[in-house]
Coordinates of C-alpha atoms in Angstrom, one line a residue:
M1 CA 115.3 26.6 -56.5
K2 CA 115.1 22.8 -57.4
I3 CA 114.7 20.5 -54.8
R4 CA 115.0 16.6 -54.9
R5 CA 114.4 13.7 -52.9
Y6 CA 117.0 10.6 -51.7
I7 CA 117.2 7.6 -50.3
G8 CA 120.1 5.5 -49.7
K9 CA 120.7 2.2 -47.1
D10 CA 122.3 5.2 -44.8
A11 CA 123.5 8.5 -45.2
Q12 CA 126.7 8.3 -46.7
E13 CA 124.9 6.9 -49.4
A14 CA 122.4 9.1 -49.9
M15 CA 124.5 12.2 -49.2
L16 CA 126.8 10.9 -52.4
K17 CA 123.2 10.5 -54.4
V18 CA 123.2 13.8 -53.7
K19 CA 126.5 15.0 -54.5
M20 CA 126.3 13.0 -57.8
D21 CA 122.8 14.4 -59.0
L22 CA 123.0 18.2 -57.6
G23 CA 126.7 18.9 -57.1
S24 CA 128.6 20.1 -54.0
E25 CA 126.5 23.6 -53.6
A26 CA 123.0 21.8 -52.9
V27 CA 121.7 22.0 -49.2
I28 CA 120.1 19.8 -46.9
L29 CA 116.3 20.6 -46.2
N30 CA 115.7 17.7 -44.3
T31 CA 117.0 14.3 -43.5
R32 CA 114.8 11.5 -41.5
K33 CA 115.2 7.7 -41.6
I34 CA 111.9 5.6 -43.4
K35 CA 110.8 2.0 -43.1
Q36 CA 111.3 -0.2 -46.5
K37 CA 107.4 -0.7 -47.6
G38 CA 106.4 -4.5 -48.5
L39 CA 105.6 -7.7 -45.9
L40 CA 109.2 -8.9 -46.5
K41 CA 110.7 -6.0 -46.1
M42 CA 109.1 -5.2 -42.3
F43 CA 111.5 -6.1 -40.4
S44 CA 114.7 -4.9 -42.6
K45 CA 117.3 -2.0 -41.7
P46 CA 115.4 1.3 -41.8
M47 CA 116.7 3.5 -45.2
V48 CA 117.7 7.4 -44.4
E49 CA 115.7 9.9 -46.9
V50 CA 117.4 13.0 -48.0
L51 CA 115.8 16.4 -49.3
A52 CA 118.2 18.2 -51.0
A53 CA 117.9 21.6 -53.0
V54 CA 120.1 23.7 -55.6
D55 CA 119.7 26.7 -57.3
E56 CA 118.5 26.1 -60.6
F57 CA 120.2 29.6 -61.5
Y58 CA 123.3 29.1 -59.9
G59 CA 125.9 29.7 -63.0
Q60 CA 124.2 32.5 -63.7
K61 CA 124.5 33.7 -60.1
E62 CA 128.0 33.0 -59.9
K63 CA 128.8 35.7 -62.6
N64 CA 127.3 38.0 -60.9
G65 CA 128.9 37.1 -57.1
P66 CA 128.6 34.3 -55.1
F67 CA 125.8 33.9 -53.1
K68 CA 124.6 31.2 -50.1
S69 CA 121.2 30.6 -48.4
E70 CA 120.7 31.8 -44.5
M71 CA 118.1 28.8 -44.5
A72 CA 120.0 26.3 -46.0
T73 CA 123.9 24.3 -45.4
P74 CA 125.8 23.4 -48.7
V75 CA 126.8 20.0 -48.5
S76 CA 130.7 19.0 -47.0
D77 CA 132.5 16.1 -46.7
K78 CA 131.9 17.3 -42.6
K79 CA 128.8 17.3 -42.8
V80 CA 128.6 13.5 -44.2
E81 CA 130.5 12.6 -41.8
N82 CA 128.3 13.8 -39.0
Y83 CA 125.2 12.0 -40.5
N84 CA 127.6 9.0 -40.5
K85 CA 128.1 9.4 -36.6
L86 CA 125.0 10.7 -36.3
D87 CA 123.4 7.1 -37.6
E88 CA 126.1 4.8 -35.7
K89 CA 124.6 6.4 -32.7
E90 CA 121.2 5.7 -34.0
E91 CA 122.2 2.1 -34.7
K92 CA 123.5 2.0 -31.4
L93 CA 120.4 2.8 -29.5
A94 CA 118.1 0.1 -31.8
L95 CA 120.6 -2.7 -30.6
L96 CA 120.2 -1.2 -27.1
E97 CA 116.8 -1.2 -27.0
N98 CA 116.6 -5.1 -28.9
K99 CA 118.7 -6.4 -26.1
V100 CA 116.0 -4.7 -23.1
N101 CA 113.3 -6.1 -25.3
N102 CA 115.2 -9.8 -24.8
M103 CA 115.8 -9.3 -21.2
E104 CA 112.1 -8.3 -20.9
N105 CA 110.8 -11.7 -22.8
V106 CA 113.6 -13.8 -20.9
L107 CA 112.4 -12.4 -17.3
Q108 CA 108.6 -13.0 -18.5
K109 CA 108.9 -16.7 -19.9
I110 CA 111.1 -17.2 -16.2
Y111 CA 107.8 -15.5 -14.0
E112 CA 105.4 -17.9 -15.9
Q113 CA 107.4 -20.8 -14.8
V114 CA 107.4 -19.8 -11.7
S115 CA 103.5 -19.4 -11.5
Q116 CA 103.2 -23.1 -13.1
D117 CA 105.6 -24.5 -10.7
N118 CA 103.4 -22.7 -8.0
T119 CA 100.4 -23.9 -9.1
K120 CA 101.9 -27.6 -9.3
P121 CA 101.9 -30.2 -6.4
S122 CA 106.1 -30.9 -4.9
P123 CA 107.3 -34.3 -6.3
K124 CA 106.9 -35.2 -2.7
V125 CA 102.9 -34.5 -2.4
Q126 CA 102.5 -35.8 -6.2
Q127 CA 104.7 -39.2 -5.1
T128 CA 101.3 -39.3 -1.9
E129 CA 98.5 -38.5 -4.8
E130 CA 100.1 -41.4 -7.0
K131 CA 100.0 -44.1 -3.7
Q132 CA 97.0 -43.3 -2.9
K133 CA 95.5 -43.3 -6.3
I134 CA 97.7 -47.5 -6.6
K135 CA 96.3 -48.0 -3.1
A136 CA 92.0 -47.3 -4.2
I137 CA 92.6 -49.0 -7.3
E138 CA 94.0 -52.0 -5.5
L139 CA 91.4 -51.6 -3.0
F140 CA 88.4 -51.4 -5.3
Y141 CA 90.0 -54.6 -6.7
N142 CA 89.7 -57.0 -3.8
N143 CA 86.4 -55.6 -3.1
L144 CA 85.6 -57.5 -6.7
L145 CA 87.5 -60.4 -5.8
K146 CA 85.8 -60.5 -2.0
N147 CA 82.5 -60.5 -4.0
E148 CA 83.5 -63.3 -5.9
V149 CA 83.7 -61.9 -9.7
D150 CA 86.3 -63.6 -11.9
G151 CA 89.8 -62.7 -11.5
H152 CA 90.3 -62.4 -15.1
I153 CA 87.3 -60.1 -15.6
A154 CA 88.0 -58.0 -12.2
K155 CA 91.8 -57.0 -13.9
Q156 CA 90.0 -56.2 -17.4
I157 CA 87.8 -54.0 -15.5
M158 CA 90.8 -52.5 -13.5
D159 CA 93.5 -52.6 -15.8
V160 CA 90.1 -50.0 -18.0
I161 CA 89.8 -48.2 -15.0
Q162 CA 93.8 -47.2 -14.8
S163 CA 93.8 -46.0 -18.4
K164 CA 90.8 -43.6 -17.4
V165 CA 91.9 -42.2 -14.1
S166 CA 94.1 -39.1 -14.6
D167 CA 97.3 -37.6 -12.2
T168 CA 94.4 -35.0 -10.5
S169 CA 91.8 -38.2 -9.7
S170 CA 90.2 -38.3 -6.4
I171 CA 89.3 -41.4 -4.7
S172 CA 85.5 -40.4 -4.9
D173 CA 86.6 -39.7 -9.1
I174 CA 88.0 -43.6 -9.6
G175 CA 84.5 -45.1 -7.7
A176 CA 82.5 -43.1 -9.8
I177 CA 84.4 -44.0 -13.5
L178 CA 84.2 -47.8 -11.6
Y179 CA 80.6 -47.6 -11.3
K180 CA 79.6 -46.1 -14.8
L181 CA 81.9 -49.0 -15.9
I182 CA 80.6 -51.8 -13.5
S183 CA 76.5 -50.2 -14.3
G184 CA 77.4 -50.6 -18.5
I185 CA 78.4 -54.2 -18.5
L186 CA 75.3 -55.5 -16.7
G187 CA 72.9 -53.3 -19.1
K188 CA 69.8 -52.4 -18.9
P189 CA 67.4 -55.5 -17.3
Q190 CA 64.5 -57.1 -19.6
T191 CA 61.6 -58.2 -18.5
L192 CA 58.7 -61.1 -19.9
K193 CA 57.7 -60.1 -23.3
L194 CA 54.5 -60.5 -24.1
R195 CA 53.4 -60.9 -28.2
E196 CA 50.7 -58.6 -29.9
D197 CA 49.2 -60.7 -32.6
G198 CA 46.6 -62.5 -29.8
K199 CA 48.3 -65.8 -29.5
P200 CA 49.6 -66.8 -26.1
T201 CA 53.2 -66.4 -24.8
V202 CA 55.2 -69.1 -24.2
V203 CA 57.9 -68.5 -21.6
I204 CA 60.3 -71.8 -20.7
F205 CA 61.9 -71.9 -17.5
V206 CA 65.6 -74.0 -17.3
G207 CA 68.6 -74.5 -15.2
P208 CA 70.2 -76.7 -13.0
T209 CA 69.1 -78.4 -9.9
G210 CA 68.1 -76.6 -6.6
V211 CA 68.2 -73.0 -7.7
G212 CA 64.7 -72.5 -7.1
K213 CA 63.0 -72.7 -11.0
T214 CA 59.2 -73.6 -10.0
T215 CA 59.1 -71.4 -7.2
T216 CA 60.1 -68.0 -9.1
L217 CA 58.2 -68.9 -12.0
A218 CA 54.9 -69.4 -9.6
K219 CA 55.8 -66.1 -8.4
I220 CA 55.7 -64.8 -12.3
A221 CA 52.4 -66.5 -12.3
A222 CA 51.1 -64.5 -9.8
E223 CA 52.7 -60.9 -10.9
Y224 CA 51.0 -61.1 -14.4
S225 CA 47.6 -63.1 -13.3
L226 CA 46.9 -61.0 -9.4
N227 CA 48.4 -57.5 -10.8
H228 CA 48.2 -57.3 -15.0
K229 CA 45.3 -59.0 -15.0
K230 CA 46.4 -61.3 -17.6
K231 CA 45.0 -65.2 -18.1
V232 CA 48.1 -67.7 -17.8
G233 CA 48.5 -71.6 -18.0
L234 CA 51.1 -73.8 -16.4
I235 CA 52.3 -76.6 -17.7
T236 CA 55.0 -78.8 -15.9
A237 CA 57.6 -81.6 -17.3
D238 CA 59.2 -81.8 -13.8
T239 CA 58.2 -85.9 -13.5
Y240 CA 61.3 -86.3 -12.2
R241 CA 60.6 -85.1 -8.7
I242 CA 56.8 -85.6 -7.4
A243 CA 57.2 -82.9 -5.1
A244 CA 57.8 -80.5 -7.8
V245 CA 54.4 -81.5 -9.4
E246 CA 52.7 -81.0 -6.1
Q247 CA 54.4 -77.9 -5.7
L248 CA 53.1 -76.3 -9.0
K249 CA 49.6 -77.8 -8.6
T250 CA 49.4 -76.4 -5.2
Y251 CA 50.1 -72.6 -6.5
G252 CA 47.9 -73.0 -9.3
E253 CA 44.6 -73.7 -7.0
I254 CA 46.0 -70.9 -4.6
L255 CA 46.0 -68.4 -7.9
G256 CA 43.3 -69.9 -9.9
I257 CA 45.2 -70.7 -12.4
P258 CA 45.0 -74.3 -14.3
V259 CA 48.1 -76.3 -14.8
E260 CA 48.9 -79.2 -17.1
V261 CA 51.6 -82.1 -16.2
I262 CA 53.5 -83.8 -19.7
Y263 CA 55.3 -87.0 -19.2
S264 CA 56.7 -87.2 -22.7
I265 CA 58.0 -84.3 -24.8
N266 CA 55.0 -85.2 -27.4
E267 CA 52.4 -84.3 -24.8
I268 CA 53.6 -80.1 -24.8
N269 CA 51.7 -79.2 -28.0
D270 CA 48.7 -81.0 -26.8
A271 CA 49.0 -79.3 -23.6
M272 CA 49.5 -75.9 -25.0
D273 CA 46.5 -76.0 -27.5
K274 CA 44.3 -76.6 -24.0
F275 CA 45.6 -73.1 -23.2
K276 CA 45.4 -71.3 -26.4
D277 CA 43.1 -68.9 -24.8
K278 CA 45.5 -68.1 -22.4
D279 CA 47.6 -64.5 -22.9
I280 CA 50.9 -66.8 -21.4
I281 CA 51.9 -70.2 -21.0
L282 CA 55.1 -71.0 -18.0
I283 CA 56.9 -74.3 -18.9
D284 CA 58.7 -75.2 -16.0
T285 CA 61.7 -78.2 -16.6
A286 CA 62.8 -80.4 -14.6
G287 CA 66.7 -79.1 -13.4
R288 CA 69.6 -80.7 -15.6
S289 CA 72.9 -81.5 -14.4
H290 CA 75.5 -79.9 -16.4
R291 CA 77.5 -83.3 -16.3
N292 CA 74.3 -85.3 -17.7
K293 CA 74.1 -85.7 -21.7
T294 CA 71.2 -87.3 -21.8
Q295 CA 69.2 -85.2 -19.7
F296 CA 70.3 -82.0 -21.6
D297 CA 69.4 -83.9 -24.9
E298 CA 65.5 -84.5 -23.8
L299 CA 65.9 -80.6 -22.8
K300 CA 67.1 -79.6 -26.3
M301 CA 64.1 -81.1 -27.8
L302 CA 61.5 -79.5 -25.4
V303 CA 63.1 -76.0 -25.9
E304 CA 63.0 -76.8 -29.3
V305 CA 59.4 -78.4 -30.1
S306 CA 57.9 -75.6 -27.4
S307 CA 59.1 -73.1 -29.9
A308 CA 59.2 -70.6 -26.8
D309 CA 58.9 -66.8 -27.2
E310 CA 60.7 -66.0 -24.0
V311 CA 63.5 -68.8 -22.3
F312 CA 64.8 -67.9 -19.3
L313 CA 67.5 -69.4 -17.5
V314 CA 67.9 -69.5 -13.4
L315 CA 70.7 -69.6 -11.6
S316 CA 71.3 -68.8 -8.1
T317 CA 73.7 -66.5 -6.6
T318 CA 75.2 -68.8 -3.9
T319 CA 76.6 -71.1 -7.4
G320 CA 80.3 -70.6 -7.1
M321 CA 82.4 -69.2 -10.4
R322 CA 84.1 -72.2 -11.3
N323 CA 80.5 -74.5 -11.5
C324 CA 79.1 -70.8 -13.2
R325 CA 81.3 -71.3 -16.0
E326 CA 80.3 -74.9 -16.7
I327 CA 76.4 -74.1 -16.1
L328 CA 76.9 -71.6 -18.1
A329 CA 78.5 -73.8 -20.9
S330 CA 76.3 -76.2 -21.1
Y331 CA 73.1 -74.2 -21.7
S332 CA 75.2 -72.4 -24.9
F333 CA 73.0 -74.4 -26.9
L334 CA 70.0 -71.9 -26.5
K335 CA 70.0 -69.1 -29.4
D336 CA 68.9 -66.4 -26.9
Y337 CA 67.8 -66.1 -23.3
K338 CA 67.4 -63.6 -20.5
L339 CA 69.1 -64.1 -17.1
I340 CA 66.9 -64.7 -13.7
F341 CA 69.4 -64.8 -10.1
T342 CA 67.6 -66.2 -7.2
K343 CA 68.2 -66.4 -3.6
L344 CA 69.5 -62.7 -3.2
D345 CA 69.0 -63.1 0.3
E346 CA 71.0 -65.7 0.9
T347 CA 74.8 -64.5 0.3
P348 CA 76.5 -61.3 0.4
S349 CA 78.4 -62.2 -2.8
L350 CA 76.4 -60.9 -6.4
G351 CA 80.1 -61.6 -8.0
I352 CA 77.8 -64.3 -10.1
I353 CA 75.7 -61.3 -12.0
L354 CA 78.2 -59.4 -13.4
N355 CA 80.4 -62.7 -14.3
A356 CA 77.5 -64.1 -16.3
R357 CA 76.6 -61.1 -17.8
R358 CA 80.1 -60.6 -19.1
L359 CA 80.2 -63.9 -20.1
T360 CA 77.1 -64.3 -21.9
N361 CA 76.6 -60.9 -23.1
K362 CA 72.8 -62.3 -22.2
N363 CA 70.1 -59.4 -20.8
L364 CA 69.2 -59.4 -16.9
S365 CA 65.9 -59.7 -16.0
Y366 CA 64.5 -60.8 -12.8
V367 CA 65.9 -61.5 -9.3
T368 CA 64.1 -63.2 -6.2
V369 CA 65.3 -62.2 -2.9
G370 CA 63.1 -64.6 -0.8
Q371 CA 60.5 -67.8 -1.1
S372 CA 57.3 -65.2 -0.2
V373 CA 54.7 -65.8 -3.5
P374 CA 54.4 -63.3 -5.5
D375 CA 56.3 -60.7 -3.0
D376 CA 60.1 -61.3 -3.2
I377 CA 60.9 -61.2 -6.9
E378 CA 61.3 -57.8 -8.6
V379 CA 63.4 -56.7 -11.5
A380 CA 67.4 -56.6 -11.0
N381 CA 68.6 -53.3 -10.1
V382 CA 71.3 -52.7 -11.6
D383 CA 71.9 -49.6 -9.0
K384 CA 71.6 -51.5 -6.2
I385 CA 74.2 -54.5 -7.3
T386 CA 76.9 -52.1 -8.9
K387 CA 77.2 -50.3 -5.2
K388 CA 77.2 -54.0 -3.7
L389 CA 80.1 -55.0 -6.2
I390 CA 82.1 -52.3 -5.7
G391 CA 81.4 -51.8 -1.9
S392 CA 83.4 -49.5 0.6
I393 CA 87.1 -48.5 0.2
S394 CA 86.7 -46.6 4.3

């Protein structure tokens, strides 16, 4: 018995190969569908495999008489037709199966879409949330303006907030983002930095008239003399106001700190030489109007001759925004300085602190909250200032 395997794209092609090779007396032992091998053929139509056999002594047996196997069936046109019908049925079943699978995919997508729609708020709810978000931003913006934050600066801040806020952000989320942004602008306050080479640290105080420079200087002198046990010397160049000289001398006597008065810039070096054994030398200057060029030229020379290690620009929180801009512009000749703000107890608005910090990019330092020496001075509390600027929207 000769047994061979034949593969065709359908039953008709496979049977044709059997007839051509083994003849019409070949018998079919088995037929099945097989998948084609290879990555590119994984999704192509299955092939038909036919296992056929013929008696290799067929010609000899024909002489002795016909012989038919009870276990096999000869190939005939009718058999081929039956296989073709079987193949058509299988193709229809495969097509139906594909349609069912496609329907399942469509239903799955519909289910997923419905589930997502259920989790999303309705258009009405979304509109309400959007309105609440806009209203919250407007209220925060108005709070900044009420605190006398410069309008341009307030708008810049709220533009940043608008870009950072998402559709799902709550009012508390917006407040938290605003807090982080403003506290970041204010930065970390820097206090007086002492030299480490044994030489006295020279500190000069400048600022407009009436901001409380002399009292602020006395508070810092008391802090370092009493609490840090440093040797302090005081120099005043504020001879335009006799009361200022007497005021500083009074503080010096109470604290046990020596005071030198200079009447011209040429005397500054001699006064500083007298205090070369001190840890800190604090220099008080006369209040200068930012509109008086002559006075400012004198101040520039004094700052230059003193070669101060630290310069403090003292500003009052009661100063209006317009004056604040002019003052800051007039002191732009200073290479580096730190900001001190006075009279926090006299105003509900702290916008000038944010304005000055934003316009100058100079570090915050101390704030004063009253006239008492040495108690009413502290390092600027960024947390308190930020919360005050943000305010409440209740």
